[in-house]
Coordinates of N, CA and C and ligand atoms in Angstrom, one line a residue:
M1 N 0.8 -1.2 0.0 CA 0.0 0.0 0.0 C 0.9 1.3 0.0
E2 N 1.8 1.3 1.0 CA 2.7 2.3 1.1 C 3.4 2.6 -0.2
N3 N 3.8 1.5 -0.9 CA 4.5 1.6 -2.1 C 3.7 2.1 -3.2
F4 N 2.5 1.7 -3.3 CA 1.5 2.2 -4.3 C 1.3 3.7 -4.1
F5 N 1.2 4.1 -3.0 CA 1.0 5.6 -2.7 C 2.2 6.4 -3.2
K6 N 3.3 5.8 -2.9 CA 4.7 6.5 -3.4 C 4.7 6.6 -4.8
L7 N 4.2 5.4 -5.5 CA 4.3 5.4 -7.0 C 3.3 6.5 -7.5
V8 N 2.1 6.5 -7.0 CA 1.1 7.5 -7.6 C 1.6 8.9 -7.4
S9 N 2.3 9.1 -6.3 CA 2.8 10.5 -5.9 C 4.0 10.8 -6.8
K10 N 4.8 9.8 -7.2 CA 6.0 10.1 -8.1 C 5.6 10.3 -9.5
R11 N 4.6 9.7 -9.9 CA 4.2 9.8 -11.3 C 3.8 11.3 -11.8
E12 N 4.4 11.8 -12.7 CA 4.0 13.2 -13.3 C 4.2 13.2 -14.7
S13 N 3.6 14.1 -15.4 CA 3.8 14.2 -16.8 C 5.2 14.6 -17.1
C14 N 5.8 13.8 -18.0 CA 7.2 14.2 -18.4 C 7.1 14.8 -19.8
R15 N 7.7 16.0 -20.0 CA 7.7 16.7 -21.3 C 9.1 17.0 -21.7
K16 N 10.1 16.3 -21.1 CA 11.5 16.5 -21.4 C 12.1 15.2 -21.4
F17 N 12.4 14.6 -22.5 CA 13.0 13.2 -22.6 C 14.5 13.4 -23.0
N18 N 15.3 12.5 -22.6 CA 16.7 12.6 -23.0 C 17.1 11.8 -24.2
G19 N 16.2 11.2 -25.0 CA 16.4 10.5 -26.3 C 16.8 9.1 -26.2
R20 N 17.0 8.6 -24.9 CA 17.5 7.2 -24.7 C 16.4 6.3 -25.0
P21 N 16.8 5.2 -25.9 CA 15.7 4.2 -26.3 C 15.2 3.5 -25.1
V22 N 14.0 2.8 -25.2 CA 13.5 2.1 -24.1 C 13.5 0.6 -24.6
N23 N 14.0 -0.3 -23.7 CA 14.0 -1.7 -24.1 C 12.5 -2.3 -24.2
R24 N 12.4 -3.2 -25.1 CA 11.0 -3.7 -25.4 C 10.5 -4.5 -24.2
E25 N 11.4 -5.1 -23.4 CA 10.9 -5.9 -22.3 C 10.1 -5.0 -21.3
D26 N 10.7 -3.8 -21.1 CA 10.1 -2.8 -20.2 C 8.7 -2.3 -20.8
L27 N 8.7 -2.1 -22.1 CA 7.5 -1.7 -22.8 C 6.4 -2.8 -22.7
L28 N 6.9 -4.0 -22.8 CA 5.8 -5.1 -22.8 C 5.4 -5.3 -21.4
K29 N 6.2 -4.9 -20.4 CA 5.7 -5.1 -19.0 C 4.6 -4.0 -18.7
C30 N 4.8 -2.9 -19.3 CA 3.8 -1.9 -19.2 C 2.5 -2.3 -19.8
V31 N 2.6 -2.9 -21.0 CA 1.5 -3.4 -21.9 C 0.8 -4.5 -21.0
E32 N 1.6 -5.3 -20.3 CA 1.0 -6.4 -19.5 C 0.2 -5.8 -18.3
A33 N 0.6 -4.6 -17.8 CA -0.1 -4.0 -16.6 C -1.4 -3.4 -17.3
A34 N -1.4 -2.9 -18.5 CA -2.5 -2.5 -19.2 C -3.6 -3.5 -19.5
R35 N -3.0 -4.6 -19.9 CA -3.9 -5.8 -20.3 C -4.6 -6.4 -19.2
L36 N -4.2 -6.2 -17.9 CA -4.8 -6.8 -16.7 C -5.8 -5.8 -16.3
A37 N -6.1 -4.7 -16.9 CA -7.0 -3.7 -16.4 C -8.5 -4.1 -16.5
P38 N -9.3 -3.7 -15.6 CA -10.7 -4.1 -15.8 C -11.4 -3.3 -16.8
S39 N -12.5 -3.9 -17.4 CA -13.3 -3.1 -18.5 C -14.7 -3.4 -18.4
A40 N -15.6 -2.5 -18.8 CA -17.1 -2.9 -18.8 C -17.3 -4.1 -19.6
C41 N -18.0 -5.1 -18.9 CA -18.3 -6.4 -19.5 C -17.1 -7.1 -20.0
N42 N -16.0 -6.8 -19.4 CA -14.6 -7.3 -19.7 C -14.4 -7.3 -21.3
S43 N -14.9 -6.1 -21.9 CA -14.7 -6.1 -23.3 C -13.4 -5.7 -23.8
Q44 N -12.4 -5.2 -23.0 CA -11.1 -4.9 -23.3 C -11.0 -4.1 -24.7
P45 N -11.7 -2.9 -24.7 CA -11.8 -2.3 -26.0 C -10.6 -1.5 -26.4
W46 N -9.4 -2.1 -26.5 CA -8.2 -1.4 -26.8 C -7.3 -2.2 -27.7
K47 N -6.5 -1.5 -28.5 CA -5.3 -2.0 -29.1 C -4.3 -1.1 -28.9
F48 N -3.0 -1.6 -28.8 CA -2.0 -0.7 -28.6 C -0.8 -0.8 -29.6
I49 N -0.4 0.2 -30.2 CA 0.8 0.2 -31.1 C 1.8 1.0 -30.4
I50 N 3.0 0.2 -30.3 CA 4.1 0.9 -29.7 C 5.1 1.3 -30.9
V51 N 5.4 2.5 -31.1 CA 6.3 2.9 -32.1 C 7.6 3.2 -31.5
D52 N 8.6 2.4 -31.8 CA 9.9 2.6 -31.2 C 11.0 2.5 -32.4
D53 N 10.5 2.4 -33.6 CA 11.5 2.6 -34.8 C 11.8 4.0 -35.0
Q54 N 13.0 4.4 -34.8 CA 13.4 5.8 -34.7 C 12.7 6.7 -35.9
G55 N 12.9 6.1 -37.2 CA 12.4 6.8 -38.3 C 10.9 6.9 -38.2
L56 N 10.3 5.9 -38.0 CA 8.8 5.9 -38.0 C 8.3 6.8 -36.8
K57 N 8.9 6.8 -35.7 CA 8.6 7.7 -34.5 C 8.7 9.1 -34.9
N58 N 9.7 9.5 -35.6 CA 9.9 10.8 -36.0 C 8.8 11.3 -37.0
E59 N 8.5 10.4 -38.0 CA 7.4 10.6 -38.9 C 6.0 10.8 -38.1
L60 N 5.8 9.9 -37.2 CA 4.7 9.9 -36.4 C 4.5 11.2 -35.7
C61 N 5.6 11.6 -35.0 CA 5.6 12.9 -34.2 C 5.3 14.1 -35.1
R62 N 6.0 14.1 -36.3 CA 5.8 15.2 -37.2 C 4.3 15.3 -37.6
A63 N 3.7 14.1 -37.9 CA 2.3 14.2 -38.3 C 1.3 14.4 -37.1
A64 N 1.6 13.9 -35.9 CA 0.8 14.0 -34.8 C 0.8 15.5 -34.2
F65 N 2.0 16.1 -34.3 CA 2.1 17.4 -33.6 C 2.4 18.5 -34.6
S66 N 1.8 18.3 -35.8 CA 1.7 19.5 -36.7 C 0.7 20.5 -36.2
A67 N 1.0 21.8 -36.5 CA 0.2 22.9 -36.2 C -1.3 22.6 -36.4
P68 N -2.3 22.8 -35.5 CA -2.2 23.6 -34.4 C -1.9 22.7 -33.1
Y69 N -1.4 21.6 -33.3 CA -1.1 20.6 -32.2 C 0.4 20.6 -31.9
T70 N 1.1 21.7 -32.2 CA 2.5 21.7 -32.0 C 3.2 21.3 -30.8
A71 N 4.1 20.3 -30.9 CA 4.8 20.0 -29.6 C 6.1 19.3 -30.3
S72 N 7.3 19.7 -29.8 CA 8.5 19.1 -30.4 C 9.1 18.0 -29.4
W73 N 8.8 18.2 -28.2 CA 9.5 17.3 -27.2 C 9.1 15.8 -27.3
P74 N 7.9 15.4 -27.8 CA 7.7 13.9 -27.9 C 8.7 13.2 -28.7
E75 N 9.4 13.9 -29.7 CA 10.3 13.2 -30.6 C 11.5 12.6 -29.8
K76 N 11.8 13.1 -28.6 CA 12.8 12.7 -27.7 C 12.4 11.6 -26.8
A77 N 11.2 11.1 -26.9 CA 10.8 10.0 -26.1 C 11.3 8.8 -26.8
G78 N 11.6 7.7 -26.1 CA 12.2 6.5 -26.7 C 11.1 5.8 -27.5
A79 N 9.8 5.9 -27.1 CA 8.8 5.2 -27.9 C 7.6 6.0 -27.7
I80 N 6.6 5.8 -28.6 CA 5.2 6.4 -28.5 C 4.2 5.3 -28.5
L81 N 3.4 5.3 -27.4 CA 2.3 4.4 -27.4 C 1.1 5.1 -28.0
V82 N 0.5 4.3 -29.0 CA -0.7 4.8 -29.7 C -1.8 3.9 -29.3
V83 N -2.9 4.5 -28.6 CA -3.9 3.7 -28.1 C -5.1 3.8 -29.0
I84 N -5.6 2.6 -29.6 CA -6.7 2.6 -30.4 C -7.9 2.1 -29.7
S85 N -8.9 2.9 -29.7 CA -10.1 2.5 -28.9 C -11.0 1.6 -29.8
E86 N -11.4 0.5 -29.4 CA -12.3 -0.3 -30.1 C -13.9 0.0 -29.6
R87 N -14.8 -0.5 -30.3 CA -16.1 -0.1 -29.8 C -16.7 -0.8 -28.6
G88 N -16.0 -1.9 -28.1 CA -16.4 -2.5 -26.9 C -17.4 -3.5 -27.4
S89 N -17.8 -4.4 -26.4 CA -18.7 -5.5 -26.6 C -20.2 -5.1 -26.8
F90 N -20.9 -5.8 -27.3 CA -22.4 -5.5 -27.5 C -23.0 -5.0 -26.3
T91 N -22.8 -5.7 -25.1 CA -23.5 -5.4 -23.9 C -22.9 -4.0 -23.4
A92 N -21.6 -3.8 -23.6 CA -21.1 -2.5 -23.2 C -21.6 -1.4 -24.1
R93 N -21.9 -1.6 -25.3 CA -22.5 -0.7 -26.2 C -23.9 -0.4 -25.8
V94 N -24.7 -1.5 -25.5 CA -26.1 -1.2 -25.0 C -26.1 -0.4 -23.7
G95 N -25.1 -0.7 -22.8 CA -25.0 0.2 -21.6 C -24.7 1.6 -21.9
N96 N -23.9 1.8 -22.9 CA -23.4 3.1 -23.5 C -24.7 3.9 -23.8
F97 N -25.5 3.2 -24.6 CA -26.7 3.8 -25.2 C -27.8 4.1 -24.1
V98 N -28.0 3.1 -23.2 CA -29.0 3.3 -22.1 C -28.5 4.4 -21.1
R99 N -27.3 4.3 -20.8 CA -26.8 5.3 -19.7 C -26.1 6.5 -20.2
D100 N -25.9 6.5 -21.5 CA -25.2 7.6 -22.1 C -23.8 7.9 -21.5
T101 N -23.2 6.8 -21.2 CA -21.8 6.8 -20.6 C -20.8 6.1 -21.6
R102 N -19.9 6.7 -22.0 CA -18.9 6.0 -23.0 C -18.0 5.1 -22.2
Y103 N -18.5 3.9 -21.9 CA -17.7 3.0 -21.1 C -16.3 2.7 -21.7
Y104 N -16.3 2.7 -23.0 CA -14.9 2.3 -23.6 C -14.0 3.4 -23.3
L105 N -14.4 4.7 -23.1 CA -13.3 5.6 -22.7 C -12.9 5.5 -21.2
V106 N -13.9 5.1 -20.4 CA -13.5 4.8 -18.9 C -12.5 3.6 -19.0
D107 N -12.8 2.6 -19.8 CA -11.9 1.4 -19.9 C -10.4 1.8 -20.3
I108 N -10.5 2.6 -21.5 CA -9.2 3.1 -22.0 C -8.4 3.8 -20.9
G109 N -9.2 4.6 -20.1 CA -8.5 5.5 -19.1 C -7.8 4.6 -18.1
I110 N -8.6 3.5 -17.6 CA -8.0 2.7 -16.6 C -6.7 1.9 -17.2
A111 N -6.9 1.4 -18.4 CA -5.8 0.6 -19.0 C -4.5 1.5 -19.2
V112 N -4.7 2.6 -19.7 CA -3.6 3.5 -20.0 C -2.9 3.9 -18.7
E113 N -3.7 4.2 -17.6 CA -3.1 4.7 -16.4 C -2.3 3.4 -15.8
H114 N -2.8 2.2 -15.9 CA -2.1 1.0 -15.5 C -0.7 1.1 -16.2
F115 N -0.7 1.2 -17.6 CA 0.5 1.4 -18.3 C 1.5 2.3 -17.7
I116 N 0.9 3.4 -17.5 CA 1.7 4.7 -17.1 C 2.2 4.4 -15.7
L117 N 1.5 3.9 -14.8 CA 2.0 3.6 -13.5 C 3.0 2.5 -13.4
Q118 N 2.9 1.5 -14.3 CA 3.9 0.5 -14.5 C 5.3 1.2 -14.9
A119 N 5.1 2.1 -16.1 CA 6.2 2.7 -16.5 C 6.9 3.6 -15.4
A120 N 6.1 4.2 -14.5 CA 6.7 5.1 -13.5 C 7.6 4.1 -12.7
E121 N 7.0 3.0 -12.3 CA 7.7 2.0 -11.4 C 9.0 1.5 -12.1
L122 N 9.1 1.5 -13.4 CA 10.2 1.2 -14.1 C 11.3 2.3 -14.3
G123 N 10.9 3.4 -13.8 CA 11.7 4.6 -14.0 C 11.5 5.4 -15.2
L124 N 10.5 5.1 -16.0 CA 10.1 5.7 -17.2 C 9.1 6.9 -17.1
G125 N 9.5 8.0 -17.8 CA 8.6 9.1 -17.9 C 7.5 8.8 -19.0
T126 N 6.3 9.4 -18.7 CA 5.2 9.3 -19.7 C 4.5 10.6 -19.8
C127 N 3.7 10.9 -20.7 CA 2.7 12.1 -20.7 C 1.5 11.6 -21.5
W128 N 0.3 11.7 -20.8 CA -0.9 11.5 -21.5 C -1.0 12.5 -22.5
M129 N -1.4 12.2 -23.7 CA -1.6 13.3 -24.7 C -3.0 13.0 -25.5
G130 N -3.9 14.0 -25.4 CA -5.1 13.9 -26.1 C -5.2 15.0 -27.2
W131 N -4.2 15.8 -27.2 CA -4.2 16.9 -28.2 C -3.1 16.7 -29.3
F132 N -3.7 16.1 -30.3 CA -2.8 15.7 -31.5 C -3.6 15.5 -32.7
N133 N -2.9 15.4 -33.8 CA -3.6 15.3 -35.1 C -3.9 13.9 -35.4
E134 N -5.1 13.5 -35.1 CA -5.6 12.1 -35.1 C -5.4 11.5 -36.7
K135 N -5.8 12.3 -37.5 CA -5.8 12.0 -39.0 C -4.4 11.7 -39.4
G136 N -3.5 12.5 -38.8 CA -2.0 12.4 -39.3 C -1.5 11.1 -38.7
V137 N -1.9 10.8 -37.5 CA -1.4 9.5 -36.8 C -2.0 8.3 -37.6
K138 N -3.2 8.4 -38.0 CA -3.8 7.3 -38.7 C -3.2 7.0 -40.1
Q139 N -2.8 8.1 -40.7 CA -2.1 8.0 -42.0 C -0.8 7.4 -41.9
V140 N 0.0 7.9 -40.9 CA 1.4 7.4 -40.9 C 1.4 5.8 -40.5
L141 N 0.4 5.5 -39.6 CA 0.3 4.0 -39.2 C -0.6 3.2 -40.1
G142 N -1.1 3.7 -41.0 CA -2.0 2.9 -41.9 C -3.2 2.3 -41.3
L143 N -3.8 3.1 -40.4 CA -4.9 2.6 -39.6 C -6.3 2.8 -40.5
P144 N -7.3 2.1 -40.3 CA -8.4 2.3 -41.0 C -9.0 3.7 -40.7
A145 N -9.7 4.3 -41.7 CA -10.2 5.7 -41.4 C -11.2 5.7 -40.3
A146 N -11.9 4.6 -40.1 CA -13.0 4.6 -39.1 C -12.4 4.2 -37.7
S147 N -11.2 3.9 -37.5 CA -10.6 3.6 -36.2 C -10.6 5.0 -35.3
K148 N -10.4 4.8 -34.1 CA -10.3 5.9 -33.3 C -9.2 5.9 -32.4
V149 N -8.4 7.0 -32.4 CA -7.2 7.1 -31.6 C -7.5 8.3 -30.7
D150 N -7.7 8.1 -29.4 CA -8.2 9.0 -28.4 C -6.9 9.5 -27.7
I151 N -6.0 8.6 -27.5 CA -4.8 9.0 -26.6 C -3.4 8.5 -27.2
I152 N -2.4 9.2 -27.1 CA -1.1 8.8 -27.4 C -0.2 9.2 -26.2
V153 N 0.8 8.3 -25.9 CA 1.6 8.5 -24.7 C 3.1 8.4 -25.1
P154 N 3.8 9.4 -25.1 CA 5.3 9.4 -25.3 C 5.8 8.6 -24.0
V155 N 6.8 7.7 -24.3 CA 7.4 7.1 -23.1 C 9.0 7.0 -23.2
G156 N 9.6 7.4 -22.2 CA 11.1 7.5 -22.3 C 11.7 7.8 -20.9
Y157 N 13.0 8.2 -21.0 CA 13.8 8.6 -19.9 C 13.8 10.0 -19.8
A158 N 13.3 10.5 -18.7 CA 13.3 12.0 -18.4 C 14.7 12.6 -18.2
E159 N 14.9 13.8 -18.7 CA 16.1 14.6 -18.4 C 15.9 14.9 -16.9
N160 N 17.0 14.7 -16.2 CA 17.0 14.9 -14.7 C 16.5 16.2 -14.3
K161 N 15.6 16.2 -13.3 CA 15.0 17.4 -12.8 C 14.3 17.1 -11.6
E162 N 14.0 18.1 -10.8 CA 13.4 18.0 -9.5 C 11.9 17.7 -9.7
P163 N 11.3 16.8 -8.9 CA 9.8 16.5 -9.1 C 9.0 17.8 -8.9
R164 N 8.0 17.9 -9.7 CA 7.1 19.2 -9.6 C 6.2 19.0 -8.4
K165 N 5.8 20.2 -7.9 CA 4.7 20.1 -6.8 C 3.4 19.8 -7.5
K166 N 2.6 18.9 -7.0 CA 1.3 18.6 -7.6 C 0.3 19.6 -7.4
I167 N -0.3 20.2 -8.4 CA -1.4 21.2 -8.3 C -2.8 20.4 -8.3
R168 N -3.3 20.3 -7.2 CA -4.6 19.5 -7.1 C -5.7 20.2 -6.2
K169 N -6.9 19.9 -6.5 CA -8.0 20.5 -5.6 C -7.8 19.8 -4.3
S170 N -8.3 20.4 -3.2 CA -8.1 19.7 -1.9 C -9.1 18.6 -1.8
I171 N -8.9 17.8 -0.8 CA -9.8 16.7 -0.6 C -11.2 17.2 -0.3
T172 N -11.3 18.2 0.5 CA -12.7 18.7 0.9 C -13.5 19.2 -0.3
E173 N -12.7 19.6 -1.3 CA -13.4 20.2 -2.5 C -14.0 19.0 -3.4
I174 N -13.3 17.9 -3.3 CA -13.7 16.9 -4.2 C -14.5 15.7 -3.6
C175 N -14.6 15.8 -2.3 CA -15.1 14.5 -1.6 C -15.8 14.9 -0.3
A176 N -17.0 14.3 -0.1 CA -17.7 14.5 1.2 C -18.2 13.1 1.5
F177 N -18.4 12.9 2.8 CA -19.1 11.7 3.3 C -20.6 11.9 3.3
N178 N -21.3 11.1 2.7 CA -22.8 11.0 2.9 C -23.5 12.2 2.3
K179 N -23.0 13.1 1.6 CA -23.8 14.2 0.9 C -22.9 14.7 -0.3
Y180 N -23.5 15.5 -1.1 CA -22.9 16.1 -2.2 C -22.6 17.5 -1.8
Q181 N -21.4 18.0 -2.0 CA -21.2 19.5 -1.7 C -20.2 20.0 -2.7
Ligands
FMN201 C1 -6.8 12.6 -21.0 C2 -5.6 13.5 -20.8 C3 -5.2 14.2 -21.9 C4 -4.0 15.0 -21.8 N1 -3.5 15.6 -22.9 C5 -2.3 16.2 -22.8 C6 -1.7 16.8 -24.0 O1 -2.3 16.7 -25.1 N2 -0.6 17.5 -24.0 C7 0.1 17.6 -22.7 O2 1.1 18.2 -22.6 N3 -0.5 17.1 -21.6 C8 -1.6 16.4 -21.6 N4 -2.1 15.8 -20.5 C9 -1.4 15.9 -19.1 C10 -2.1 16.9 -18.2 O3 -1.8 18.1 -18.5 C11 -1.4 16.5 -16.8 O4 -1.8 15.2 -16.5 C12 -2.1 17.4 -15.7 O5 -1.8 18.7 -15.8 C13 -1.5 17.0 -14.3 O6 -0.1 17.0 -14.3 P1 0.7 15.8 -13.9 O7 0.4 14.7 -15.0 O8 2.2 16.2 -14.0 O9 0.3 15.4 -12.5 C14 -3.3 15.1 -20.5 C15 -3.8 14.3 -19.4 C16 -4.9 13.5 -19.6 C17 -5.3 12.7 -18.3

């Protein structure tokens, strides 16, 4: 428990990588952590592509972070995780329709955070990224036009720096016992 709390406290978005490659064993360990994530109706509505080929990674970054999505730092990550959302099982989709809740996005969120926490445990920096040129990513990776890429995550070794202070709402702002406030 203590260790888990340390891990979540340690994780922070990394936007400065040192260019060092990440070995596949570590990347696959992160994928394994994601694979074990729970999902609505156990539908596991995800596919992961890890881009660690230097040339392809650069091409992907250029396409993903072209204006107005401009960011140059992801190119220095050792790999880029591309998360493809699948539509989920029939039951999960019925649930989505009835409840108007996109369970597949909840599922993706859990799985990707598993990946990210495992990465943090291995000493790897990551950053959730939802602001990128999806069409460009799909073109570079040859994904079907109808596929959905909601999140990409650069993964790599951070340039040495002090941990940032976490800016968060206080517990009393976000939580109450037995009532809404
Ligand atoms: C769904 C999601 C999308 C995000 N998209 C981006 C993004 O496109 N670019 C970026 O630099 N950071 C992005 N972030 C990172 C957040 O800005 C960051 O998590 C937040 O400011 C808290 O900082 P911390 O991660 O260092 O604790 C995203 C985070 C999440 C969860």
